[in-house]
PDB file of C-alpha atoms in Angstrom:
ATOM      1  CA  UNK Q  29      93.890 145.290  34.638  1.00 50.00           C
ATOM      2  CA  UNK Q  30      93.225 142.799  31.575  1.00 50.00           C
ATOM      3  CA  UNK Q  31      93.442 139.977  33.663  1.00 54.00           C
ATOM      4  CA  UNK Q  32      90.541 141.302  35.733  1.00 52.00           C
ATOM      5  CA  UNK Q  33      88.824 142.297  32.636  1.00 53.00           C
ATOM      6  CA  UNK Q  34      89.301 138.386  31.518  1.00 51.00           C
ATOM      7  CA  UNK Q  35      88.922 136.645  34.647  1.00 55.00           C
ATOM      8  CA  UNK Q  36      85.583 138.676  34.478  1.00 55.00           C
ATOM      9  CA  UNK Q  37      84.415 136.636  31.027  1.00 57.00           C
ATOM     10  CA  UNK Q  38      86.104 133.233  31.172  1.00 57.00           C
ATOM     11  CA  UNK Q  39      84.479 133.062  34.589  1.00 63.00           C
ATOM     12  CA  UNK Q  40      81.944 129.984  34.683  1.00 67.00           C
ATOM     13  CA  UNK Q  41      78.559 130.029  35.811  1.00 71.00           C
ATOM     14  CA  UNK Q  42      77.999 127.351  37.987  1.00 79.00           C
ATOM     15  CA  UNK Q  43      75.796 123.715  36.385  1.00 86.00           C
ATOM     16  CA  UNK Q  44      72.052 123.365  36.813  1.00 87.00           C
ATOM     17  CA  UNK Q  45      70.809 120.839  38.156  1.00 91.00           C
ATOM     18  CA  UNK Q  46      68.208 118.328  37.096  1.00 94.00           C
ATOM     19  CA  UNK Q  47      65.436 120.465  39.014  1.00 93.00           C
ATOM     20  CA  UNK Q  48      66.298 123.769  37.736  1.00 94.00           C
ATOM     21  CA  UNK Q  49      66.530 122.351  34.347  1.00 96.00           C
ATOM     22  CA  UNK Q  50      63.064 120.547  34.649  1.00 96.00           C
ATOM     23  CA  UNK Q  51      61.709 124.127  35.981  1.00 96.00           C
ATOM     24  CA  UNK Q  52      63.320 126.378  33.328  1.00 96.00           C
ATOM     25  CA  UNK Q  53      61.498 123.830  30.549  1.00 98.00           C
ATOM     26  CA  UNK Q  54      57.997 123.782  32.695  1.00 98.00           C
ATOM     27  CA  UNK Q  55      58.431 127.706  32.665  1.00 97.00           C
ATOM     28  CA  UNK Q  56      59.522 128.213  28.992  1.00 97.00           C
ATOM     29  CA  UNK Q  57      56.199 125.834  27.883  1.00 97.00           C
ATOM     30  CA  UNK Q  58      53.181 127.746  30.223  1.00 96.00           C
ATOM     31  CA  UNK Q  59      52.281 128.722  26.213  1.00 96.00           C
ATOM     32  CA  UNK Q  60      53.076 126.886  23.102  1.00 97.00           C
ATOM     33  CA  UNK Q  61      56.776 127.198  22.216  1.00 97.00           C
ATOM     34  CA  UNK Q  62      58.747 125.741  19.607  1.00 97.00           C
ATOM     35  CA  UNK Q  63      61.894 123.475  19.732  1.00 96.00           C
ATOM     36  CA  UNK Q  64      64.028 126.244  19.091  1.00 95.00           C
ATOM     37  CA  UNK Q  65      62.658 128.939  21.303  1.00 97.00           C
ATOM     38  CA  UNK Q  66      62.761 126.503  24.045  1.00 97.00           C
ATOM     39  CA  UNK Q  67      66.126 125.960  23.453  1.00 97.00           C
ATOM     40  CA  UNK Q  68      67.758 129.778  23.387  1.00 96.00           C
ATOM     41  CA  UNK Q  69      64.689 130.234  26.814  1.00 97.00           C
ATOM     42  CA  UNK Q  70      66.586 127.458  28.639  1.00 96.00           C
ATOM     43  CA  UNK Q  71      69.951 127.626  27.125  1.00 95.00           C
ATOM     44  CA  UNK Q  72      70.339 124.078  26.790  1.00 96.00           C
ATOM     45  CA  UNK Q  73      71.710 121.931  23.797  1.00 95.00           C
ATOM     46  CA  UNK Q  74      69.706 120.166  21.291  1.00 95.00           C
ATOM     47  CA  UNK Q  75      70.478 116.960  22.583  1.00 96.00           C
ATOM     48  CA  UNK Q  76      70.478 118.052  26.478  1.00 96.00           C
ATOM     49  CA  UNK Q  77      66.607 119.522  25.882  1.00 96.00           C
ATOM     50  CA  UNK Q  78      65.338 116.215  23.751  1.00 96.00           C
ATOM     51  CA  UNK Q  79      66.683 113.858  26.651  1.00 97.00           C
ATOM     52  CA  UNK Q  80      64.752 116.132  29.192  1.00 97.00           C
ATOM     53  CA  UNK Q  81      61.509 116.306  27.016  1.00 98.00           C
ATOM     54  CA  UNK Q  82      61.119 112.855  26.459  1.00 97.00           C
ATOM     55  CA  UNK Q  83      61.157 112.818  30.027  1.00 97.00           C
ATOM     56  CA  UNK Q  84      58.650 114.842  30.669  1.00 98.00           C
ATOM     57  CA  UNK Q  85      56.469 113.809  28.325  1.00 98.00           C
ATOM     58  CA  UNK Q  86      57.077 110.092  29.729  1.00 98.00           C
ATOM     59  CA  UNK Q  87      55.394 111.664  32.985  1.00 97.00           C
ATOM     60  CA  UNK Q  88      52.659 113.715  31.158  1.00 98.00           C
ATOM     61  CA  UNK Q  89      54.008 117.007  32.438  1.00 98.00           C
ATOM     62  CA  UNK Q  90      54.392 118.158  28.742  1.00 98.00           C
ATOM     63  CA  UNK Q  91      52.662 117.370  25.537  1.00 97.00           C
ATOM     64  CA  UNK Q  92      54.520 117.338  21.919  1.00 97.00           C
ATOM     65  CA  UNK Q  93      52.581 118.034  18.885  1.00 95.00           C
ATOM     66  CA  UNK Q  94      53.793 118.713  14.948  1.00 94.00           C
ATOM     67  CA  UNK Q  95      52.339 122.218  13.061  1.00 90.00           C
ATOM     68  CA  UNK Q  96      53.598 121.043   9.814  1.00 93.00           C
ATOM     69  CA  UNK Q  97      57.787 120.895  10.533  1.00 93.00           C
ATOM     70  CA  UNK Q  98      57.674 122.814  13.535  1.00 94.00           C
ATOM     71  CA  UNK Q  99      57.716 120.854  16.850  1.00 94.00           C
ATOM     72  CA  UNK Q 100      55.657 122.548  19.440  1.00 97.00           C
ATOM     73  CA  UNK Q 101      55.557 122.099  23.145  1.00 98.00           C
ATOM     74  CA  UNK Q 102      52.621 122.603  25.626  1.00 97.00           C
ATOM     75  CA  UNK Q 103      52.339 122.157  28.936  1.00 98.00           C
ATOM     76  CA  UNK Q 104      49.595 119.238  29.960  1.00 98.00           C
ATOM     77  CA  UNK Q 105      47.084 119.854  33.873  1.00 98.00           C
ATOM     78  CA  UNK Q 106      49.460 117.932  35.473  1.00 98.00           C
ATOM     79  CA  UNK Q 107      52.796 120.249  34.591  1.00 97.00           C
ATOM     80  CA  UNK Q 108      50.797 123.800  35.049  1.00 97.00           C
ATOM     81  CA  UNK Q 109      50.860 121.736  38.427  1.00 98.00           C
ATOM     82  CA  UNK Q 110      53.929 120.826  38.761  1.00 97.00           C
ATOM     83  CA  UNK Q 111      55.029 124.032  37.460  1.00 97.00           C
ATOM     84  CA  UNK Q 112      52.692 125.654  40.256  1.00 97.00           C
ATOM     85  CA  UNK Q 113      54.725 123.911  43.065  1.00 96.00           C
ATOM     86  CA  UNK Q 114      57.946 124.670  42.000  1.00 94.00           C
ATOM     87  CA  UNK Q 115      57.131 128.162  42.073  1.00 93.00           C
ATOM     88  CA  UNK Q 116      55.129 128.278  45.376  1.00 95.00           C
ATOM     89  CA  UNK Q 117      58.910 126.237  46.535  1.00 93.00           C
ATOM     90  CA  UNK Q 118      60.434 128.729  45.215  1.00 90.00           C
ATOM     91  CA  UNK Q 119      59.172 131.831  46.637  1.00 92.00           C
ATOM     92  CA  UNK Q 120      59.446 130.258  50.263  1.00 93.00           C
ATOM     93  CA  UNK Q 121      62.694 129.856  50.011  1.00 91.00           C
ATOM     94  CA  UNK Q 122      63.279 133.373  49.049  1.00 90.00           C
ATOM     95  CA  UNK Q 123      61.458 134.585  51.486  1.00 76.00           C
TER      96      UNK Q 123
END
């Protein structure tokens, strides 16, 4: 019975990939977030998130801005686009 009980929590969730990644950040800026709120949202590491962000902002899907030490993300017209598609993908798929 306590293996069961273990093999229940050690069990892994399988990785993201690059797309679900770049969709759980689109979703977790549709309003002004900070760095750290987007991080526990997308449960991704510091490091992981900045690498996809400057990404993103290379392709003007987010925008970065500075409310005194707070970093803040936004999405930009093109990435409520983006973000738009993905979902619209999303739901056919489902359906």
């Amino acid at each position: 019975m306590t293996e069961t009980i273990l093999a229940g929590i050690t069990k892994r969730q399988p990785r993201r990939g690059k797309l679900e990644i770049i969709h759980a950040i689109l979703r977790a800026c549709r309003k002004p977030i900070q760095l750290t709120h987007l991080l526990a949202k997308t449960n991704l590491t510091n490091s992981r998130a900045k690498h996809y962000l400057t990404h993103l902002k290379q392709k003007g899907l987010i925008e970065e801005y500075r409310a005194g030490y707070l970093h803040i993300f936004t999405l930009t017209d093109k990435g409520k686009l983006v973000l738009e598609l993905f979902n619209k993908i999303e739901r056919l798929l489902d359906a």
